[in-house]
């Protein structure tokens, strides 16, 4: 897809968002007007809490949340969790913004600690989760990296994590062995491994490019290794440029690694990219522990042998090898106008019981959970769990959470062209710098 086509698609999405906003404002979609949530009960007297979710209904976060809700009701609660699930993230964000702008804020919804969340918080439209957790004395039960991921740039907490995720690059051990390649410890070694794998006839690197964030993760690697999250924070504040050394290293790396992606990567979503790896059609694939169940002995294709490595290093790196992608994922936010005592009692029960339920599905939980009987868990899950106990003091912050949406859109529009050789690193840096200037005023 050419750059002009990608830009046109971006414009059409904005026009679509405007149309959706008009339609929803006229029809009164979602919650109640003015952002004031009215208490709703069904015919049986169950309190309805409407949850607008960015996850599929089959996602284990959703399954565990429903399990906890059922357990709460068995103990006398009267909560009916009404879920509206929209797993297409760009569509979800668009609809959420439109609902809130039209005074239709859901009772509960998923939200990242973006500049938009900071704006809502400053307007008093989000529940203060620091205060809530202090009140129920549960803040210390959370893993700091999971909880603090949900903090906005001013340190406020408006979300509760439903997961604790780490990201790694999975690789096909048979392909690596056949090509004589070992798991790379540095980014230079990863590029060399890609070159060798390609020469052996393999597709070195599979990626879900159309979803944006996988490419953003790779782009962020060099800057994080060079300066931790400092460069990203300066970008967001208008105090740094993409044409600075960290940004140049990032764009040049993407121009190099892009030649090793699968054909059509820019129109491949993460689900299709994952299937590409699971079907043995590429040697490496980056994803996180939320997909861990696909790699376990019980669910992985029998003829597929895999392993993983974390974010590779660079020479003179500022961050350590045990510091990489680790965070709480998109969190749960609460409409303060709906948050009465009945709702608070329910959410308190969720906080005290959710992580154990989620952990039972063999996922890393945002709170500290003990695996008393390890025989119940897949060896791969236990290995990843042990890794989390060795994570360093800091972790990489996703660019799409910290930077303003228009800047992220500019990066996403230009990254595929950079990776395909249609756009030079200098042109990419210029486009991003122009967007940063427009959105930061600096």
Coordinates of C-alpha atoms in Angstrom, one line a residue:
X1 CA 0.0 0.0 0.0
X2 CA 1.4 3.4 -1.1
X3 CA 1.8 6.2 1.4
X4 CA -0.9 8.3 -0.4
X5 CA -3.4 5.4 0.0
X6 CA -2.5 5.0 3.7
X7 CA -3.1 8.8 4.3
X8 CA -6.4 8.6 2.4
X9 CA -7.5 5.7 4.6
X10 CA -6.6 7.8 7.7
X11 CA -8.7 10.7 6.4
X12 CA -11.6 8.4 5.7
X13 CA -11.5 7.1 9.2
X14 CA -11.7 10.6 10.6
X15 CA -14.7 11.4 8.3
X16 CA -16.3 8.1 9.5
X17 CA -15.7 9.1 13.1
X18 CA -17.4 12.4 12.6
X19 CA -20.4 10.6 11.0
X20 CA -20.5 8.1 13.9
X21 CA -20.4 11.0 16.4
X22 CA -23.3 12.7 14.7
X23 CA -25.4 9.6 14.6
X24 CA -24.8 8.6 18.2
X25 CA -25.4 12.1 19.5
X26 CA -28.8 12.1 17.7
X27 CA -29.8 8.6 18.7
X28 CA -28.5 8.7 22.3
X29 CA -26.4 5.5 22.0
X30 CA -24.9 4.0 25.2
X31 CA -25.4 5.3 28.7
X32 CA -27.4 8.3 29.9
X33 CA -27.2 11.9 28.8
X34 CA -24.8 14.4 30.1
X35 CA -22.5 11.7 31.5
X36 CA -24.8 11.2 34.5
X37 CA -25.3 7.4 34.8
X38 CA -28.7 6.4 36.0
X39 CA -29.0 3.2 38.1
X40 CA -30.5 0.4 36.0
X41 CA -32.2 -2.8 37.1
X42 CA -33.7 -5.6 35.1
X43 CA -37.1 -7.2 35.7
X44 CA -35.7 -9.5 38.4
X45 CA -34.2 -6.6 40.4
X46 CA -30.6 -7.2 39.3
X47 CA -28.4 -4.1 39.1
X48 CA -27.2 -3.7 35.6
X49 CA -23.6 -2.5 35.1
X50 CA -22.9 -1.7 31.5
X51 CA -19.3 -2.5 30.5
X52 CA -18.0 -1.3 27.2
X53 CA -15.0 -3.7 26.6
X54 CA -12.1 -3.6 24.1
X55 CA -11.7 -7.3 24.4
X56 CA -13.5 -10.2 22.8
X57 CA -16.1 -11.9 24.9
X58 CA -14.1 -15.1 24.8
X59 CA -11.0 -13.4 26.2
X60 CA -10.0 -14.9 29.5
X61 CA -10.1 -11.5 31.2
X62 CA -13.8 -11.4 30.3
X63 CA -14.3 -15.0 31.3
X64 CA -12.7 -14.5 34.7
X65 CA -14.6 -11.3 35.3
X66 CA -17.9 -13.1 34.6
X67 CA -16.8 -15.9 36.9
X68 CA -16.1 -13.5 39.7
X69 CA -19.5 -11.8 39.1
X70 CA -21.3 -15.1 39.4
X71 CA -19.4 -15.9 42.6
X72 CA -20.4 -12.5 44.0
X73 CA -24.0 -13.1 43.2
X74 CA -24.0 -16.5 44.9
X75 CA -22.9 -14.7 48.1
X76 CA -25.9 -12.4 47.9
X77 CA -24.9 -9.8 45.3
X78 CA -27.3 -8.6 42.7
X79 CA -25.2 -7.6 39.8
X80 CA -25.8 -8.2 36.1
X81 CA -22.7 -7.4 34.1
X82 CA -24.0 -6.3 30.6
X83 CA -21.0 -6.4 28.2
X84 CA -20.7 -4.7 24.9
X85 CA -17.6 -6.1 23.4
X86 CA -15.6 -4.4 20.5
X87 CA -12.3 -6.2 20.0
X88 CA -11.3 -4.0 17.1
X89 CA -9.2 -1.5 19.0
X90 CA -9.3 1.5 16.6
X91 CA -13.1 1.1 16.3
X92 CA -13.4 0.7 20.0
X93 CA -11.5 3.9 20.8
X94 CA -13.4 5.8 18.2
X95 CA -16.8 4.7 19.6
X96 CA -15.7 5.3 23.2
X97 CA -14.6 8.9 22.4
X98 CA -17.9 9.5 20.6
X99 CA -20.0 8.1 23.5
X100 CA -18.3 10.2 26.1
X101 CA -18.4 13.3 23.9
X102 CA -22.2 12.8 23.6
X103 CA -22.7 12.4 27.3
X104 CA -23.1 8.6 27.0
X105 CA -20.3 7.4 29.3
X106 CA -20.7 3.6 30.1
X107 CA -20.7 2.5 33.7
X108 CA -17.5 0.6 33.2
X109 CA -15.1 0.7 30.2
X110 CA -11.5 -0.1 29.1
X111 CA -9.1 2.8 28.9
X112 CA -5.3 3.2 28.6
X113 CA -3.4 5.9 30.4
X114 CA -3.3 8.2 27.3
X115 CA -3.4 12.0 27.1
X116 CA -7.1 11.5 26.5
X117 CA -7.4 9.7 29.9
X118 CA -5.5 12.6 31.5
X119 CA -7.9 15.0 30.0
X120 CA -11.0 13.1 31.2
X121 CA -9.5 12.9 34.7
X122 CA -8.8 16.6 34.8
X123 CA -12.5 17.1 34.0
X124 CA -13.6 14.9 36.9
X125 CA -15.0 12.3 34.5
X126 CA -13.0 9.3 35.9
X127 CA -13.0 7.6 39.3
X128 CA -9.8 8.0 41.3
X129 CA -8.5 4.5 41.6
X130 CA -5.8 5.5 44.0
X131 CA -8.4 6.7 46.5
X132 CA -10.5 3.6 45.9
X133 CA -7.7 1.1 46.5
X134 CA -6.5 3.1 49.6
X135 CA -10.1 2.9 50.9
X136 CA -10.3 -0.9 50.5
X137 CA -6.7 -1.4 51.5
X138 CA -5.7 -3.3 48.4
X139 CA -3.1 -1.2 46.7
X140 CA -0.2 -3.3 48.0
X141 CA -1.8 -6.4 46.6
X142 CA -0.8 -5.3 43.0
X143 CA 2.4 -5.8 41.2
X144 CA 3.8 -2.3 40.9
X145 CA 4.7 -2.5 37.2
X146 CA 1.1 -3.7 36.5
X147 CA -0.6 -1.0 38.6
X148 CA 1.7 1.9 37.7
X149 CA 1.4 1.3 34.0
X150 CA -2.1 2.7 34.3
X151 CA -0.9 6.1 35.6
X152 CA -1.2 9.1 33.4
X153 CA 1.8 11.4 32.9
X154 CA 0.8 13.5 35.9
X155 CA 0.9 10.4 38.1
X156 CA -2.9 9.9 38.5
X157 CA -4.5 6.5 38.5
X158 CA -7.8 6.1 36.7
X159 CA -7.7 2.4 35.8
X160 CA -7.4 -1.0 37.4
X161 CA -5.3 -3.6 35.5
X162 CA -6.9 -6.9 34.5
X163 CA -3.7 -8.5 33.4
X164 CA 0.0 -8.4 33.8
X165 CA 1.7 -8.9 30.4
X166 CA 5.2 -9.2 29.2
X167 CA 6.2 -9.1 25.5
X168 CA 8.8 -11.3 23.8
X169 CA 9.7 -12.5 20.4
X170 CA 8.8 -16.1 19.7
X171 CA 10.9 -18.2 17.4
X172 CA 10.7 -21.5 15.6
X173 CA 13.5 -23.6 17.1
X174 CA 13.7 -26.0 14.1
X175 CA 14.1 -23.1 11.6
X176 CA 16.8 -21.6 13.8
X177 CA 18.6 -24.9 14.1
X178 CA 18.4 -25.5 10.3
X179 CA 19.8 -22.1 9.6
X180 CA 22.5 -22.4 12.2
X181 CA 21.1 -19.4 14.1
X182 CA 21.0 -18.9 17.8
X183 CA 18.6 -16.6 19.7
X184 CA 20.0 -13.0 19.3
X185 CA 21.1 -11.1 22.3
X186 CA 21.5 -7.8 20.5
X187 CA 19.5 -6.0 17.8
X188 CA 22.5 -6.3 15.4
X189 CA 22.5 -10.0 16.0
X190 CA 18.7 -10.1 15.3
X191 CA 19.3 -8.4 11.9
X192 CA 22.0 -10.9 11.1
X193 CA 19.7 -13.8 12.1
X194 CA 17.1 -12.4 9.7
X195 CA 19.6 -12.2 6.9
X196 CA 20.7 -15.8 7.4
X197 CA 17.2 -17.1 7.7
X198 CA 16.1 -15.3 4.5
X199 CA 19.1 -16.8 2.7
X200 CA 17.9 -20.2 3.8
X201 CA 14.5 -19.6 2.2
X202 CA 12.6 -18.8 5.4
X203 CA 10.4 -15.7 6.1
X204 CA 12.4 -14.4 9.0
X205 CA 9.9 -12.2 10.7
X206 CA 6.1 -12.3 10.8
X207 CA 4.2 -9.3 12.1
X208 CA 0.6 -7.9 12.3
X209 CA 1.4 -4.6 10.7
X210 CA -2.1 -3.4 10.1
X211 CA -2.8 -3.1 13.8
X212 CA -0.1 -0.6 14.2
X213 CA 1.2 -1.4 17.7
X214 CA 3.5 -4.3 16.7
X215 CA 5.5 -2.0 14.5
X216 CA 5.5 0.7 17.1
X217 CA 7.0 -1.8 19.6
X218 CA 9.9 -2.4 17.2
X219 CA 10.3 1.3 16.6
X220 CA 10.5 1.9 20.3
X221 CA 13.3 -0.6 20.9
X222 CA 16.3 1.4 20.1
X223 CA 15.2 4.5 22.0
X224 CA 14.4 2.5 25.1
X225 CA 17.8 0.8 25.1
X226 CA 19.5 4.1 24.5
X227 CA 17.7 6.2 27.1
X228 CA 15.0 4.3 28.9
X229 CA 11.6 6.1 28.7
X230 CA 13.3 9.5 28.9
X231 CA 13.3 10.1 25.1
X232 CA 9.6 9.1 24.8
X233 CA 8.6 11.5 27.6
X234 CA 10.5 14.3 25.9
X235 CA 8.9 13.5 22.6
X236 CA 5.5 13.8 24.2
X237 CA 6.4 17.1 25.9
X238 CA 7.8 18.6 22.7
X239 CA 11.3 18.6 24.1
X240 CA 12.7 16.1 21.6
X241 CA 12.5 15.2 17.9
X242 CA 12.3 12.1 15.9
X243 CA 15.4 13.4 14.1
X244 CA 17.3 13.2 17.4
X245 CA 19.9 10.4 17.8
X246 CA 17.4 8.0 19.4
X247 CA 14.8 8.6 16.7
X248 CA 17.3 8.3 13.9
X249 CA 18.5 4.9 15.3
X250 CA 14.9 3.8 15.5
X251 CA 13.9 4.8 12.0
X252 CA 17.1 3.3 10.5
X253 CA 16.5 0.0 12.3
X254 CA 12.9 -0.2 11.0
X255 CA 14.2 0.5 7.4
X256 CA 16.5 -2.5 7.9
X257 CA 14.3 -5.0 9.6
X258 CA 11.3 -4.2 7.3
X259 CA 12.9 -6.1 4.4
X260 CA 12.5 -9.3 6.4
X261 CA 8.8 -9.1 7.1
X262 CA 6.3 -11.3 5.3
X263 CA 4.8 -10.0 2.1
X264 CA 1.7 -8.0 2.8
X265 CA 2.6 -7.3 6.4
X266 CA 1.0 -3.9 6.3
X267 CA -2.4 -5.4 5.7
X268 CA -1.9 -8.3 8.1
X269 CA -3.7 -8.1 11.5
X270 CA -2.2 -9.7 14.6
X271 CA -4.5 -12.7 14.5
X272 CA -3.5 -13.5 11.0
X273 CA 0.2 -12.8 11.9
X274 CA 0.0 -15.2 14.9
X275 CA -1.5 -17.9 12.7
X276 CA 1.3 -17.4 10.2
X277 CA 3.8 -18.3 12.9
X278 CA 1.8 -21.1 14.4
X279 CA 1.4 -22.7 11.0
X280 CA 5.2 -22.6 10.5
X281 CA 5.4 -20.0 7.8
X282 CA 7.7 -17.5 9.6
X283 CA 10.7 -17.9 11.9
X284 CA 9.9 -15.2 14.4
X285 CA 6.9 -13.4 15.7
X286 CA 6.5 -10.7 18.4
X287 CA 3.6 -10.9 20.8
X288 CA 2.8 -10.9 24.5
X289 CA 1.8 -13.3 27.3
X290 CA -1.9 -12.7 26.6
X291 CA -1.4 -15.1 23.7
X292 CA 0.6 -17.6 25.9
X293 CA -2.1 -20.3 25.7
X294 CA -1.4 -20.7 21.9
X295 CA 2.2 -21.7 22.7
X296 CA 1.6 -24.2 25.5
X297 CA 2.2 -27.9 25.0
X298 CA -1.6 -28.6 25.1
X299 CA -2.6 -26.1 22.4
X300 CA 0.5 -25.6 20.2
X301 CA 0.5 -27.6 16.9
X302 CA 2.3 -30.9 17.6
X303 CA 5.0 -30.4 15.0
X304 CA 5.8 -26.8 16.0
X305 CA 8.7 -26.3 18.4
X306 CA 9.1 -22.8 19.8
X307 CA 11.0 -20.7 22.4
X308 CA 11.3 -17.0 23.0
X309 CA 13.7 -14.2 23.8
X310 CA 13.1 -10.8 25.2
X311 CA 14.0 -7.3 23.8
X312 CA 17.5 -7.6 22.5
X313 CA 20.3 -5.2 23.8
X314 CA 22.5 -2.7 22.1
X315 CA 26.1 -1.6 22.8
X316 CA 26.3 0.8 25.8
X317 CA 22.6 0.4 26.6
X318 CA 21.2 2.5 29.4
X319 CA 18.6 -0.2 30.3
X320 CA 19.3 -3.8 31.4
X321 CA 18.5 -7.1 29.7
X322 CA 15.8 -7.8 32.3
X323 CA 14.1 -4.6 31.5
X324 CA 11.7 -4.8 28.5
X325 CA 8.0 -4.7 27.8
X326 CA 6.1 -5.4 31.0
X327 CA 2.8 -3.7 31.9
X328 CA -0.8 -4.0 33.1
X329 CA -2.4 -3.7 29.7
X330 CA -5.5 -1.6 29.0
X331 CA -7.2 -1.0 32.3
X332 CA -10.7 -0.9 33.7
X333 CA -12.2 2.6 34.3
X334 CA -15.4 3.5 36.2
X335 CA -17.9 6.3 35.5
X336 CA -17.9 8.3 38.8
X337 CA -21.6 9.2 38.4
X338 CA -22.5 5.5 38.5
X339 CA -20.1 4.6 41.3
X340 CA -22.6 4.3 44.3
X341 CA -22.2 2.0 47.3
X342 CA -23.7 -1.0 45.6
X343 CA -21.3 -0.6 42.6
X344 CA -18.4 0.0 45.0
X345 CA -19.2 -3.2 47.0
X346 CA -19.2 -5.2 43.8
X347 CA -15.9 -3.7 42.5
X348 CA -14.3 -4.3 45.9
X349 CA -15.2 -8.0 45.5
X350 CA -13.7 -8.0 42.0
X351 CA -10.4 -6.5 43.2
X352 CA -10.1 -9.1 46.0
X353 CA -11.0 -12.1 43.8
X354 CA -10.3 -11.4 40.1
X355 CA -6.6 -12.2 40.0
X356 CA -6.9 -15.7 41.4
X357 CA -9.6 -16.5 38.8
X358 CA -7.6 -15.1 35.9
X359 CA -4.4 -16.8 37.1
X360 CA -6.3 -20.1 37.1
X361 CA -6.6 -19.7 33.3
X362 CA -2.8 -19.7 33.1
X363 CA -2.3 -16.0 32.7
X364 CA 0.0 -13.7 34.6
X365 CA -2.3 -11.7 37.0
X366 CA -1.9 -8.1 38.0
X367 CA -1.9 -9.0 41.7
X368 CA 0.4 -11.3 43.6
X369 CA -0.9 -14.9 43.3
X370 CA 0.8 -18.0 44.6
X371 CA 1.0 -21.1 42.4
X372 CA 0.7 -23.6 45.3
X373 CA 0.1 -26.6 43.0
X374 CA 2.5 -26.2 40.0
X375 CA 1.3 -29.5 38.5
X376 CA -1.8 -27.7 37.3
X377 CA 0.2 -25.4 35.1
X378 CA 1.9 -25.8 31.8
X379 CA 5.8 -25.8 32.0
X380 CA 5.9 -22.9 29.6
X381 CA 3.6 -20.8 31.8
X382 CA 5.7 -21.5 34.8
X383 CA 8.9 -20.5 33.0
X384 CA 7.4 -17.2 32.0
X385 CA 6.1 -16.7 35.5
X386 CA 9.6 -17.2 36.8
X387 CA 10.9 -14.6 34.3
X388 CA 8.5 -12.0 35.8
X389 CA 10.1 -12.4 39.2
X390 CA 13.4 -11.3 37.7
X391 CA 12.2 -8.2 35.9
X392 CA 14.1 -5.0 36.6
X393 CA 12.9 -1.8 38.1
X394 CA 11.7 -0.2 34.9
X395 CA 9.9 -1.3 31.7
X396 CA 9.3 0.1 28.3
X397 CA 6.3 2.4 27.9
X398 CA 4.2 1.9 24.7
X399 CA 4.4 4.9 22.4
X400 CA 0.7 4.7 21.5
X401 CA -0.2 5.2 25.1
X402 CA 2.1 8.2 25.8
X403 CA 2.0 10.2 22.6
X404 CA -1.0 12.1 21.4
X405 CA -3.3 10.3 19.0
X406 CA -2.6 12.4 16.0
X407 CA 1.1 11.8 16.4
X408 CA 0.6 8.1 16.7
X409 CA -1.6 8.2 13.6
X410 CA 1.2 10.0 11.7
X411 CA 3.7 7.3 12.8
X412 CA 1.3 4.5 11.9
X413 CA 0.7 6.0 8.5
X414 CA 4.3 6.4 7.6
X415 CA 5.9 3.3 9.3
X416 CA 4.8 0.7 6.7
X417 CA 6.3 2.8 3.9
X418 CA 9.5 3.1 5.8
X419 CA 9.7 -0.6 6.3
X420 CA 8.9 -1.3 2.6
X421 CA 11.6 1.1 1.4
X422 CA 9.0 3.5 0.0
X423 CA 10.0 6.2 2.4
X424 CA 13.5 7.2 3.6
X425 CA 14.3 7.4 7.4
X426 CA 14.8 11.2 6.9
X427 CA 11.3 11.6 5.3
X428 CA 9.8 9.5 8.1
X429 CA 11.5 11.6 10.8
X430 CA 10.4 14.8 9.1
X431 CA 6.8 13.7 9.0
X432 CA 6.8 12.7 12.7
X433 CA 8.6 16.0 13.7
X434 CA 6.0 18.0 11.9
X435 CA 3.2 16.2 13.7
X436 CA 4.9 16.6 17.0
X437 CA 5.2 20.4 16.4
X438 CA 1.6 20.6 15.5
X439 CA 0.4 18.7 18.6
X440 CA 2.8 20.0 21.2
X441 CA 3.1 23.6 20.0
X442 CA 6.9 23.4 20.1

